[in-house]
Short mmCIF file of N, CA, C and O in Angstrom, two decimals:
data_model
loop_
_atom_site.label_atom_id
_atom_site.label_comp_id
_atom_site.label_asym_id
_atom_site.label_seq_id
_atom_site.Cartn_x
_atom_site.Cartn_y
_atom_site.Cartn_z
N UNK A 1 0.83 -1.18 0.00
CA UNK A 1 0.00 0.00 0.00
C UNK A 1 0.87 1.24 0.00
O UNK A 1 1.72 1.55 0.84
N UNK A 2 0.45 2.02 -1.30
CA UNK A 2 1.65 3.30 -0.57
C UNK A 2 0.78 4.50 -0.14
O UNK A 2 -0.28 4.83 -0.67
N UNK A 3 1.31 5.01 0.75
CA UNK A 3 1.24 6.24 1.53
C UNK A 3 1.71 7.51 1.26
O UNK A 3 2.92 7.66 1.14
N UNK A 4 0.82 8.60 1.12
CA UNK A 4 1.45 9.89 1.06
C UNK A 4 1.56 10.82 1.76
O UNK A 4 0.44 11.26 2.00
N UNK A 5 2.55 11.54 2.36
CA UNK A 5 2.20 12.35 3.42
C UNK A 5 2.56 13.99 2.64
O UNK A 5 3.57 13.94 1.95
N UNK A 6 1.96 15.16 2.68
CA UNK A 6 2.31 16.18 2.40
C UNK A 6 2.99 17.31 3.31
O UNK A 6 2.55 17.45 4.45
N UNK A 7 3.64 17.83 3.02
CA UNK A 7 3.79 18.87 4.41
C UNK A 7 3.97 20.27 3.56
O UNK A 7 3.48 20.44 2.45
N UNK A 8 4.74 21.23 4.26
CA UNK A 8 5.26 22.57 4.15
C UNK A 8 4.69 23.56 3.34
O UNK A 8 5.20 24.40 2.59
N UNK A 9 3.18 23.20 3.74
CA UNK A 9 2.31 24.40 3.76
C UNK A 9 2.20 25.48 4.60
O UNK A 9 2.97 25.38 5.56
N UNK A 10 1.43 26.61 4.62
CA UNK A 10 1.22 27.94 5.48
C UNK A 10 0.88 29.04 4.81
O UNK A 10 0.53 29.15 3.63
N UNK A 11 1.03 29.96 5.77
CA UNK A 11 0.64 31.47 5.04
C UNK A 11 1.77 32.12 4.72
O UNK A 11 2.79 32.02 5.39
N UNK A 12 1.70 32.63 3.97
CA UNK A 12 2.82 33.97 2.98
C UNK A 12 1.91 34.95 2.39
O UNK A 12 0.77 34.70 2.02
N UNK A 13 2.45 36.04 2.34
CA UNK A 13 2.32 37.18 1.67
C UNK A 13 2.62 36.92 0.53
O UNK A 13 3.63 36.28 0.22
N UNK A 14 1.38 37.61 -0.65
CA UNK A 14 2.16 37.68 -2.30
C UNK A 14 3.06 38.08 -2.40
O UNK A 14 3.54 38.95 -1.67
N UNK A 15 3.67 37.45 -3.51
CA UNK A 15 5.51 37.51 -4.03
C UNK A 15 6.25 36.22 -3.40
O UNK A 15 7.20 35.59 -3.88
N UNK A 16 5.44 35.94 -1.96
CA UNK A 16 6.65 35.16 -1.10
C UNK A 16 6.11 34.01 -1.87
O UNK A 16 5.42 33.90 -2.88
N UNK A 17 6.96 32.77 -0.60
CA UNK A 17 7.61 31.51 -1.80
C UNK A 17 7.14 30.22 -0.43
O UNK A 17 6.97 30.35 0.78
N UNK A 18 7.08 29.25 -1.17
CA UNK A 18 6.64 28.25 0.25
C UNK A 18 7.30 26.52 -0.84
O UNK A 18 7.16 26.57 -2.06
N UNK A 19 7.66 25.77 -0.47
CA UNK A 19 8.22 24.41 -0.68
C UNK A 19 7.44 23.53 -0.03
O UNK A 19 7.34 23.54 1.20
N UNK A 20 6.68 22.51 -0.97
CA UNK A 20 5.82 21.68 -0.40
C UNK A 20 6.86 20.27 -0.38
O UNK A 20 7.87 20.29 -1.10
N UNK A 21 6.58 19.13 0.43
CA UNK A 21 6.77 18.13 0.06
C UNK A 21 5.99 17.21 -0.20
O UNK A 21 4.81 17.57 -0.25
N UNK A 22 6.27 15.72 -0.48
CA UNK A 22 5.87 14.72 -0.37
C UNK A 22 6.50 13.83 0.10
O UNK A 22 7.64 13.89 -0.37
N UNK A 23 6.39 12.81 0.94
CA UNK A 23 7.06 11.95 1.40
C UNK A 23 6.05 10.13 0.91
O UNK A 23 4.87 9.89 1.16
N UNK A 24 6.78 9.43 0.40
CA UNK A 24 6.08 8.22 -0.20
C UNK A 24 6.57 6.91 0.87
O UNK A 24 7.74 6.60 1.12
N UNK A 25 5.55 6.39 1.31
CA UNK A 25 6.25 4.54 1.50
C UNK A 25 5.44 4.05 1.06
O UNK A 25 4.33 4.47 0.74
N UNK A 26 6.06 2.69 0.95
CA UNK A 26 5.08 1.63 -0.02
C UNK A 26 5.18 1.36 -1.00
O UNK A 26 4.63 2.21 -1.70
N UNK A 27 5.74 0.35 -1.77
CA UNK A 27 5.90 0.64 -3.28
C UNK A 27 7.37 1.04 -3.29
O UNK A 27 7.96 1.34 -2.25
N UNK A 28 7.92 1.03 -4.47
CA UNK A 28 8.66 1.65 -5.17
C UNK A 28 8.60 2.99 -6.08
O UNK A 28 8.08 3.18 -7.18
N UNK A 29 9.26 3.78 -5.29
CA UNK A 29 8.63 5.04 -5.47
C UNK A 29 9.67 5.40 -7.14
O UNK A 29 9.00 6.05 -7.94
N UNK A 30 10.64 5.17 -7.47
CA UNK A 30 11.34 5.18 -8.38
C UNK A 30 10.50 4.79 -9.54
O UNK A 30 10.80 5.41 -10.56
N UNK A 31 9.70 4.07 -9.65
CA UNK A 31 8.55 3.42 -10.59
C UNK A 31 7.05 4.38 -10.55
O UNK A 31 5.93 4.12 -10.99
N UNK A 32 7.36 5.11 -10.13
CA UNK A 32 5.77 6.24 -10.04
C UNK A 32 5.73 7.34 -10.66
O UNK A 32 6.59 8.01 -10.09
N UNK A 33 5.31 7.93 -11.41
CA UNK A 33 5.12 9.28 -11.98
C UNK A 33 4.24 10.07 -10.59
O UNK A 33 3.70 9.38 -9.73
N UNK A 34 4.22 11.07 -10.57
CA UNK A 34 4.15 12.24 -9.02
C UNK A 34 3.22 13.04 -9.70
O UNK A 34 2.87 12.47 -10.73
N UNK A 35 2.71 14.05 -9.56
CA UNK A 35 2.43 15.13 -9.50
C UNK A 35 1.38 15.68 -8.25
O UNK A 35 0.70 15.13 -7.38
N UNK A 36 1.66 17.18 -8.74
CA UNK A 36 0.62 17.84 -7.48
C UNK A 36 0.36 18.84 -8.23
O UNK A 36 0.99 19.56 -9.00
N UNK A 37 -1.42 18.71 -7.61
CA UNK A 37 -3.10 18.91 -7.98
C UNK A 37 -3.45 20.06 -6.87
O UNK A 37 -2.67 20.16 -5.92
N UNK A 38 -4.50 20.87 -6.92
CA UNK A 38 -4.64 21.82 -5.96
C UNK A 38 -6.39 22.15 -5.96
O UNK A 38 -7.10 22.07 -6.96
N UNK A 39 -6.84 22.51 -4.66
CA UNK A 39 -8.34 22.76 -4.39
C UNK A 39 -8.51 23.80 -3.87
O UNK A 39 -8.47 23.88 -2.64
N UNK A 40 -8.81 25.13 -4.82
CA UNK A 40 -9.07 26.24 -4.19
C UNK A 40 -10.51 26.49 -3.69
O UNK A 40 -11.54 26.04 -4.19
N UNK A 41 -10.40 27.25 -2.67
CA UNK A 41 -12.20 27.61 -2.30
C UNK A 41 -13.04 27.71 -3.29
O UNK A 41 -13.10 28.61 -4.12
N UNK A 42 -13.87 26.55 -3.18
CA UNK A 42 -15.06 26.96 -4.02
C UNK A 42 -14.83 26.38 -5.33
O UNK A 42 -15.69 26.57 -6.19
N UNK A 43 -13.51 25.51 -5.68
CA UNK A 43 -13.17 25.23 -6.92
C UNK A 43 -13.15 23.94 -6.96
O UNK A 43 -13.00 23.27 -5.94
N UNK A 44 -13.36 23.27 -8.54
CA UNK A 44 -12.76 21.96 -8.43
C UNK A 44 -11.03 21.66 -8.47
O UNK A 44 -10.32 22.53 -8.96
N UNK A 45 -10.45 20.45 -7.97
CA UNK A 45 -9.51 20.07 -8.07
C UNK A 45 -8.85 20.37 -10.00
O UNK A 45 -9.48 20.29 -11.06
N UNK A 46 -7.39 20.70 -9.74
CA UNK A 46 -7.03 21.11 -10.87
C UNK A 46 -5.79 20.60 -11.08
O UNK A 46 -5.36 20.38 -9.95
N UNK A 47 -4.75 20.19 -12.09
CA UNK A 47 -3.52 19.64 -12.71
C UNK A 47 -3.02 21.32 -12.11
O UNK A 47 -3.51 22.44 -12.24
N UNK A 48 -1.51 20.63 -11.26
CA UNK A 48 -0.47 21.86 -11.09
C UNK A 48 0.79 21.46 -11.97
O UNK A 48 0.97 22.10 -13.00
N UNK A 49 1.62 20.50 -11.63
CA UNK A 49 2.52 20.28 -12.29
C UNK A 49 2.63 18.68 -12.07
O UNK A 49 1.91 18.15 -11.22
N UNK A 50 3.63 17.86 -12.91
CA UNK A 50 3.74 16.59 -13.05
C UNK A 50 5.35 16.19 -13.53
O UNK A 50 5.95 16.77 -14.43
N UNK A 51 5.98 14.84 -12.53
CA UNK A 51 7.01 14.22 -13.35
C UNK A 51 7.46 12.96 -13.40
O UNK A 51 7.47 12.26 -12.38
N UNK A 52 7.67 12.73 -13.97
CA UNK A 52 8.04 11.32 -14.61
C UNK A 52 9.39 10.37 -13.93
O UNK A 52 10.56 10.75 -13.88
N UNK A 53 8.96 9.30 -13.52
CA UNK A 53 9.54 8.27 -12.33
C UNK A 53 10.83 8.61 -12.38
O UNK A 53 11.28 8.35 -11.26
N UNK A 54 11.92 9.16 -13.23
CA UNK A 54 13.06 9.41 -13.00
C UNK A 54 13.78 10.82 -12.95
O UNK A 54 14.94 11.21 -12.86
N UNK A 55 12.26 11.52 -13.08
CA UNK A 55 12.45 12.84 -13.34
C UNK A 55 13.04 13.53 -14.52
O UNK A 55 13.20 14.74 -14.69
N UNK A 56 13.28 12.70 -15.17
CA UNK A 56 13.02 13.37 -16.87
C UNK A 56 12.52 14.35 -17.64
O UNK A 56 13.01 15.13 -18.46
N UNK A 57 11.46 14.15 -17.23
CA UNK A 57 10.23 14.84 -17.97
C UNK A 57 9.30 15.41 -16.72
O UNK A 57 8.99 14.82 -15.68
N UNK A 58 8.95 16.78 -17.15
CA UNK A 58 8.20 17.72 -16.02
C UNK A 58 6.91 18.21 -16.95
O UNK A 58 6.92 18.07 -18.17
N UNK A 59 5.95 18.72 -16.30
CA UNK A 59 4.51 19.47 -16.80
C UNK A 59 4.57 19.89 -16.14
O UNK A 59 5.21 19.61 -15.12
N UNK A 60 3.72 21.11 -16.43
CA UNK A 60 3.13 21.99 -15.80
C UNK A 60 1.87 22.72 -16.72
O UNK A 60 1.77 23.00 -17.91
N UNK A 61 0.97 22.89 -15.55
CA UNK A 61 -0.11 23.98 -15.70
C UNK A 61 -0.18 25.38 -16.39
O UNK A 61 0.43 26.26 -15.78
N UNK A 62 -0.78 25.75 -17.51
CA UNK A 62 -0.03 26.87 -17.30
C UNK A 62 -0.09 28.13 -16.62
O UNK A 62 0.73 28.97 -16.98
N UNK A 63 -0.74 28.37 -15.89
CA UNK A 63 -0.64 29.28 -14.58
C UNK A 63 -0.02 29.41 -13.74
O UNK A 63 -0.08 30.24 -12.83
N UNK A 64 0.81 28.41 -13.97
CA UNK A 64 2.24 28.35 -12.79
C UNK A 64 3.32 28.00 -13.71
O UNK A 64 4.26 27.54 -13.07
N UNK A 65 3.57 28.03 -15.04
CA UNK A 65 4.93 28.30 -15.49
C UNK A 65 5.45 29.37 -15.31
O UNK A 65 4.93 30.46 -15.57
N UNK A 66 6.85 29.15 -14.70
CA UNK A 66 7.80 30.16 -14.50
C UNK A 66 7.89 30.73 -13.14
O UNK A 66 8.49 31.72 -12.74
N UNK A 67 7.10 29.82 -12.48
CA UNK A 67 6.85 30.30 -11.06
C UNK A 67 6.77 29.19 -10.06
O UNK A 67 6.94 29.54 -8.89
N UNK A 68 6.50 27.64 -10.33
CA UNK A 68 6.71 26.42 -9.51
C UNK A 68 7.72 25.83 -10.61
O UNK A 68 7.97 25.93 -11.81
N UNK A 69 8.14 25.19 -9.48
CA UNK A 69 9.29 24.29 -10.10
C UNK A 69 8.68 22.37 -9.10
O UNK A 69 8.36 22.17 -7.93
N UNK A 70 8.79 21.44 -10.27
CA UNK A 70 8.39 20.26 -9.49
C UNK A 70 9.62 19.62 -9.70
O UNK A 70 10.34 19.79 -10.68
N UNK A 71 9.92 18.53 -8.31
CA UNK A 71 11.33 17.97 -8.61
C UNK A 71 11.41 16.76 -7.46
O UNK A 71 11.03 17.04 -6.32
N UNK A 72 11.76 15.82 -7.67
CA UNK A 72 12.31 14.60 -7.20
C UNK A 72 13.73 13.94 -6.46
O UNK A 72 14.88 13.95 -6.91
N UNK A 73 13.29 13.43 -5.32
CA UNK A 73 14.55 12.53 -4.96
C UNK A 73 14.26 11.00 -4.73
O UNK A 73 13.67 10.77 -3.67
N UNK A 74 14.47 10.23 -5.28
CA UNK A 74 13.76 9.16 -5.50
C UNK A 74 15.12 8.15 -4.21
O UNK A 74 14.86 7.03 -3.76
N UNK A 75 16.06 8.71 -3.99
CA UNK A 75 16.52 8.06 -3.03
C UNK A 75 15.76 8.23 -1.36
O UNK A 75 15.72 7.34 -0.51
N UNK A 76 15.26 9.54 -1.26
CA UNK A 76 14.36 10.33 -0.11
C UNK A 76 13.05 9.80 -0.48
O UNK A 76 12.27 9.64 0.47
N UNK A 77 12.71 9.53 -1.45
CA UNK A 77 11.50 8.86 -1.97
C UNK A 77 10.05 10.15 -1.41
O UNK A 77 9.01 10.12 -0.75
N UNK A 78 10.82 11.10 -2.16
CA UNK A 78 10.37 12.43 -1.72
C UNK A 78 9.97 13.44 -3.03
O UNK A 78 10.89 13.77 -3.76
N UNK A 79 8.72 13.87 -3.29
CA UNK A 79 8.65 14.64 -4.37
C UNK A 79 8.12 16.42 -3.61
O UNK A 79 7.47 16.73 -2.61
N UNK A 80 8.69 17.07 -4.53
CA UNK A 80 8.60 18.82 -3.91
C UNK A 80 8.06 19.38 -4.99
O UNK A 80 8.08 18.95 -6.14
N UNK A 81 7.39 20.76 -4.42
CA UNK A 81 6.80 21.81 -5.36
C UNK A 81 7.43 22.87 -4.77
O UNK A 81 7.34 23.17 -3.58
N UNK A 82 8.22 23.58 -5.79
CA UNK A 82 9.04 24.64 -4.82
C UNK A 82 7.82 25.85 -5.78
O UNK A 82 7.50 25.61 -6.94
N UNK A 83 7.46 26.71 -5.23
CA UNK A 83 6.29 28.02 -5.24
C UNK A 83 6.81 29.21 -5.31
O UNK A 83 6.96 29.55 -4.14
N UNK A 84 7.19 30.06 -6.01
CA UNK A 84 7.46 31.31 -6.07
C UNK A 84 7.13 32.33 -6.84
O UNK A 84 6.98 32.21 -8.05
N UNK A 85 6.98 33.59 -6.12
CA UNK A 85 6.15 34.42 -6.58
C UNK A 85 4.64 34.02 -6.48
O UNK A 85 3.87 33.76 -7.40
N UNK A 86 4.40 34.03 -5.17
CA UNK A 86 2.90 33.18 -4.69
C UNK A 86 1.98 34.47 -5.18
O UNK A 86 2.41 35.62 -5.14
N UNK A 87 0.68 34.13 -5.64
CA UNK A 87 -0.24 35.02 -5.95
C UNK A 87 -1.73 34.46 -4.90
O UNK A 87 -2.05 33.27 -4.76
N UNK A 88 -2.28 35.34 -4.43
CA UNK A 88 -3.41 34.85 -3.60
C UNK A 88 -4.58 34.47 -4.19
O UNK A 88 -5.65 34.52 -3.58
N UNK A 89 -4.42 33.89 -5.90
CA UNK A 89 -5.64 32.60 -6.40
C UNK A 89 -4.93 31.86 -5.90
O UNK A 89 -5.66 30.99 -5.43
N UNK A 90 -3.54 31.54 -5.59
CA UNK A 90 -2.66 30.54 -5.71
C UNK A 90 -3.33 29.87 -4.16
O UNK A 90 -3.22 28.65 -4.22
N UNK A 91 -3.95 30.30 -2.89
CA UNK A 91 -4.47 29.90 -2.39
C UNK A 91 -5.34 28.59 -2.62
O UNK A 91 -6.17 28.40 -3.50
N UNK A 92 -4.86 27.59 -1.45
CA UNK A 92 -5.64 25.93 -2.25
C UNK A 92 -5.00 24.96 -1.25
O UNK A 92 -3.82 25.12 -0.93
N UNK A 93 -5.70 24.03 -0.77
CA UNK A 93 -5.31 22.50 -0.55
C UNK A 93 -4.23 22.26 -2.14
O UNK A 93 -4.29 22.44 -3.36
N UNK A 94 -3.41 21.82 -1.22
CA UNK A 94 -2.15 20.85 -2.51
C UNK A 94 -2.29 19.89 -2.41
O UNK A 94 -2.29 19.49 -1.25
N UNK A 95 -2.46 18.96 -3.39
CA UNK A 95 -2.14 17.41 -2.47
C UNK A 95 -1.08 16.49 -3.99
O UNK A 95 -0.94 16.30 -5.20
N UNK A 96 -0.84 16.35 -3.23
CA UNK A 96 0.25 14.76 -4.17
C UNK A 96 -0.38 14.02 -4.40
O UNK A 96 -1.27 13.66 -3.63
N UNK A 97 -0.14 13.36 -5.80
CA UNK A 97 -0.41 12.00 -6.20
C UNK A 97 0.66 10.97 -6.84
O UNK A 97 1.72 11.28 -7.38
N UNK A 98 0.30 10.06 -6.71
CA UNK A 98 1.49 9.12 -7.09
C UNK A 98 0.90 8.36 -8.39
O UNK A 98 -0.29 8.36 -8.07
N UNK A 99 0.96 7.58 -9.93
CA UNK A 99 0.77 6.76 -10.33
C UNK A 99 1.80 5.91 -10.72
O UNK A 99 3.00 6.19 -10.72
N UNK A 100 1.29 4.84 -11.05
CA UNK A 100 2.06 3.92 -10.80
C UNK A 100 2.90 3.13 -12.61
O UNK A 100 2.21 2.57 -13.46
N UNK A 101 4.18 3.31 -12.72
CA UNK A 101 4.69 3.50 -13.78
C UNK A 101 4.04 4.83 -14.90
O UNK A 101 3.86 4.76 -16.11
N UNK A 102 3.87 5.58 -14.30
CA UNK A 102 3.48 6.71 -14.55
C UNK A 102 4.79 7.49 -15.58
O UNK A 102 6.00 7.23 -15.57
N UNK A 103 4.20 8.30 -16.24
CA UNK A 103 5.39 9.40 -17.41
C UNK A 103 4.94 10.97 -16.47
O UNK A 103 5.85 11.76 -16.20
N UNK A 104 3.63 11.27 -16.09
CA UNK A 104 3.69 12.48 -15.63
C UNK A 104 2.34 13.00 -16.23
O UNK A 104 2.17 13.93 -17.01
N UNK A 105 1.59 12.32 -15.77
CA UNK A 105 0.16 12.42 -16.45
C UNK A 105 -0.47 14.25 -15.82
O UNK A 105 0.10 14.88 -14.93
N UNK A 106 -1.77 14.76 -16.61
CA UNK A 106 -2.02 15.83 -16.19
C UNK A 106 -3.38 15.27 -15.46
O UNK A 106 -3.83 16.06 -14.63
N UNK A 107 -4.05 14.17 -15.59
CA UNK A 107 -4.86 13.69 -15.65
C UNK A 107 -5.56 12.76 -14.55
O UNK A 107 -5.58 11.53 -14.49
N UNK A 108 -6.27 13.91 -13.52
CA UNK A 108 -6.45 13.32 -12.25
C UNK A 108 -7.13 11.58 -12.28
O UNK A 108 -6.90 10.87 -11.30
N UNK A 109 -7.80 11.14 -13.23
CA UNK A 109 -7.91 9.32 -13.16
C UNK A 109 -7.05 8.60 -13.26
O UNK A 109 -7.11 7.47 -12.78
N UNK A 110 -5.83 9.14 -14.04
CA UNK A 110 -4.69 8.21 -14.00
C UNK A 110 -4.19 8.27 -12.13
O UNK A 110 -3.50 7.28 -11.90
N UNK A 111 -4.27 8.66 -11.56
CA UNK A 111 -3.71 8.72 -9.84
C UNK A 111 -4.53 8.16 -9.08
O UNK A 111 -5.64 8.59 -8.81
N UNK A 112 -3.96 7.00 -8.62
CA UNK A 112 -4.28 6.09 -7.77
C UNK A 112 -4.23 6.13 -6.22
O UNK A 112 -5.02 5.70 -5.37
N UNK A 113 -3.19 6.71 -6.14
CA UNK A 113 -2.54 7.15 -4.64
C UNK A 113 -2.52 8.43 -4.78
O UNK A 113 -2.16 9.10 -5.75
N UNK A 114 -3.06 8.85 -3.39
CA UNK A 114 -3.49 10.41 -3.29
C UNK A 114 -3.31 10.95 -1.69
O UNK A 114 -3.83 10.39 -0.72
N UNK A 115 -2.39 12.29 -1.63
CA UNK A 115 -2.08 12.17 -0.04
C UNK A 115 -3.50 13.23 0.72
O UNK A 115 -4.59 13.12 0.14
N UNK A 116 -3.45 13.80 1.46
CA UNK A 116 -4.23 14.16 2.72
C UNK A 116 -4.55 15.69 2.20
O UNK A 116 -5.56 16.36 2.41
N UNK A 117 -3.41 16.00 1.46
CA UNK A 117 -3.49 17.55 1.09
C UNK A 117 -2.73 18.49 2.26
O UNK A 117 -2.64 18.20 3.46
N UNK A 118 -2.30 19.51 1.72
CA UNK A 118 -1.41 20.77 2.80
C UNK A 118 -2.35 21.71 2.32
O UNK A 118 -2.81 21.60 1.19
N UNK A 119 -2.71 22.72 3.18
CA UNK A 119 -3.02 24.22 3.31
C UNK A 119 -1.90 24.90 3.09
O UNK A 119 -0.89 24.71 3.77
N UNK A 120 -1.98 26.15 1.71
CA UNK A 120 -1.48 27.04 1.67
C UNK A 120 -1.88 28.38 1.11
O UNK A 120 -2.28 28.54 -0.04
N UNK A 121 -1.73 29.36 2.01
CA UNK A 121 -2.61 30.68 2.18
C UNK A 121 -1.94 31.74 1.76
O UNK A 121 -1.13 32.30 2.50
N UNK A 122 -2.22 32.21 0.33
CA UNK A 122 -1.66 33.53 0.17
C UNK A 122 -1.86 34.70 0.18
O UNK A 122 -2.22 35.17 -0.90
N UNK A 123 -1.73 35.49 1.13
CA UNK A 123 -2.71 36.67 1.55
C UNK A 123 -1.89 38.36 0.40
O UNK A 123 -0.80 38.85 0.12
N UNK A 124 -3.08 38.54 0.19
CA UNK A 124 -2.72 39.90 -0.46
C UNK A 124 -2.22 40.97 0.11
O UNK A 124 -1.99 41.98 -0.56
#
């Protein structure tokens, strides 16, 4: 069974910057395509960025090109969203997903494993 845990959410002021993680057990996390999805008030769940089991290959949304960066340590068995230049739509539950031999899908049915979600608040 794998497990996702999210963390290093909070509040920031626009402009500022916040680093999410993911932490995976279960499975072989080296064999999973990642990405992280986001739930703003009042919104449905949406594709943020995505990458591919060896980190190869990255997506992204485009509302956050040039401003998240998604990235992998598959020895930490750990995937991150580093956030900068936060804007307060950017406000949202984050959450990780894992699929399994995954390339980096945008496509919330392909994700099987799904973590708890982090709060992160960007105040104007």
């Amino acid at each position: 069974q794998v497990q996702l845990v999210e963390s290093g959410g909070g509040l920031v002021q626009a402009g500022g910057s916040l680093r999410l993680s993911c932490a995976a057990s279960g499975g072989t996390f080296s064999t999973f395509g990642m990405a992280w999805f986001r739930q703003g008030p009042g919104k449905e769940r949406e594709f943020v960025a995505a990458i591919s089991e060896r980190g190869g290959a990255t997506y992204y949304a485009d509302f956050v090109k040039g401003r998240f960066t998604i990235s992998r340590d598959n020895a930490k068995k750990t995937v991150y969203l580093q956030m900068n230049s936060l804007k307060p739509e950017d406000t949202a539950v984050y959450y990780c997903a894992a699929e399994r031999f995954g390339s980096g899908s945008h496509r919330e049915g392909d994700y099987a494993y799904w973590g708890q979600g982090t709060q992160s608040t960007v105040s104007s």
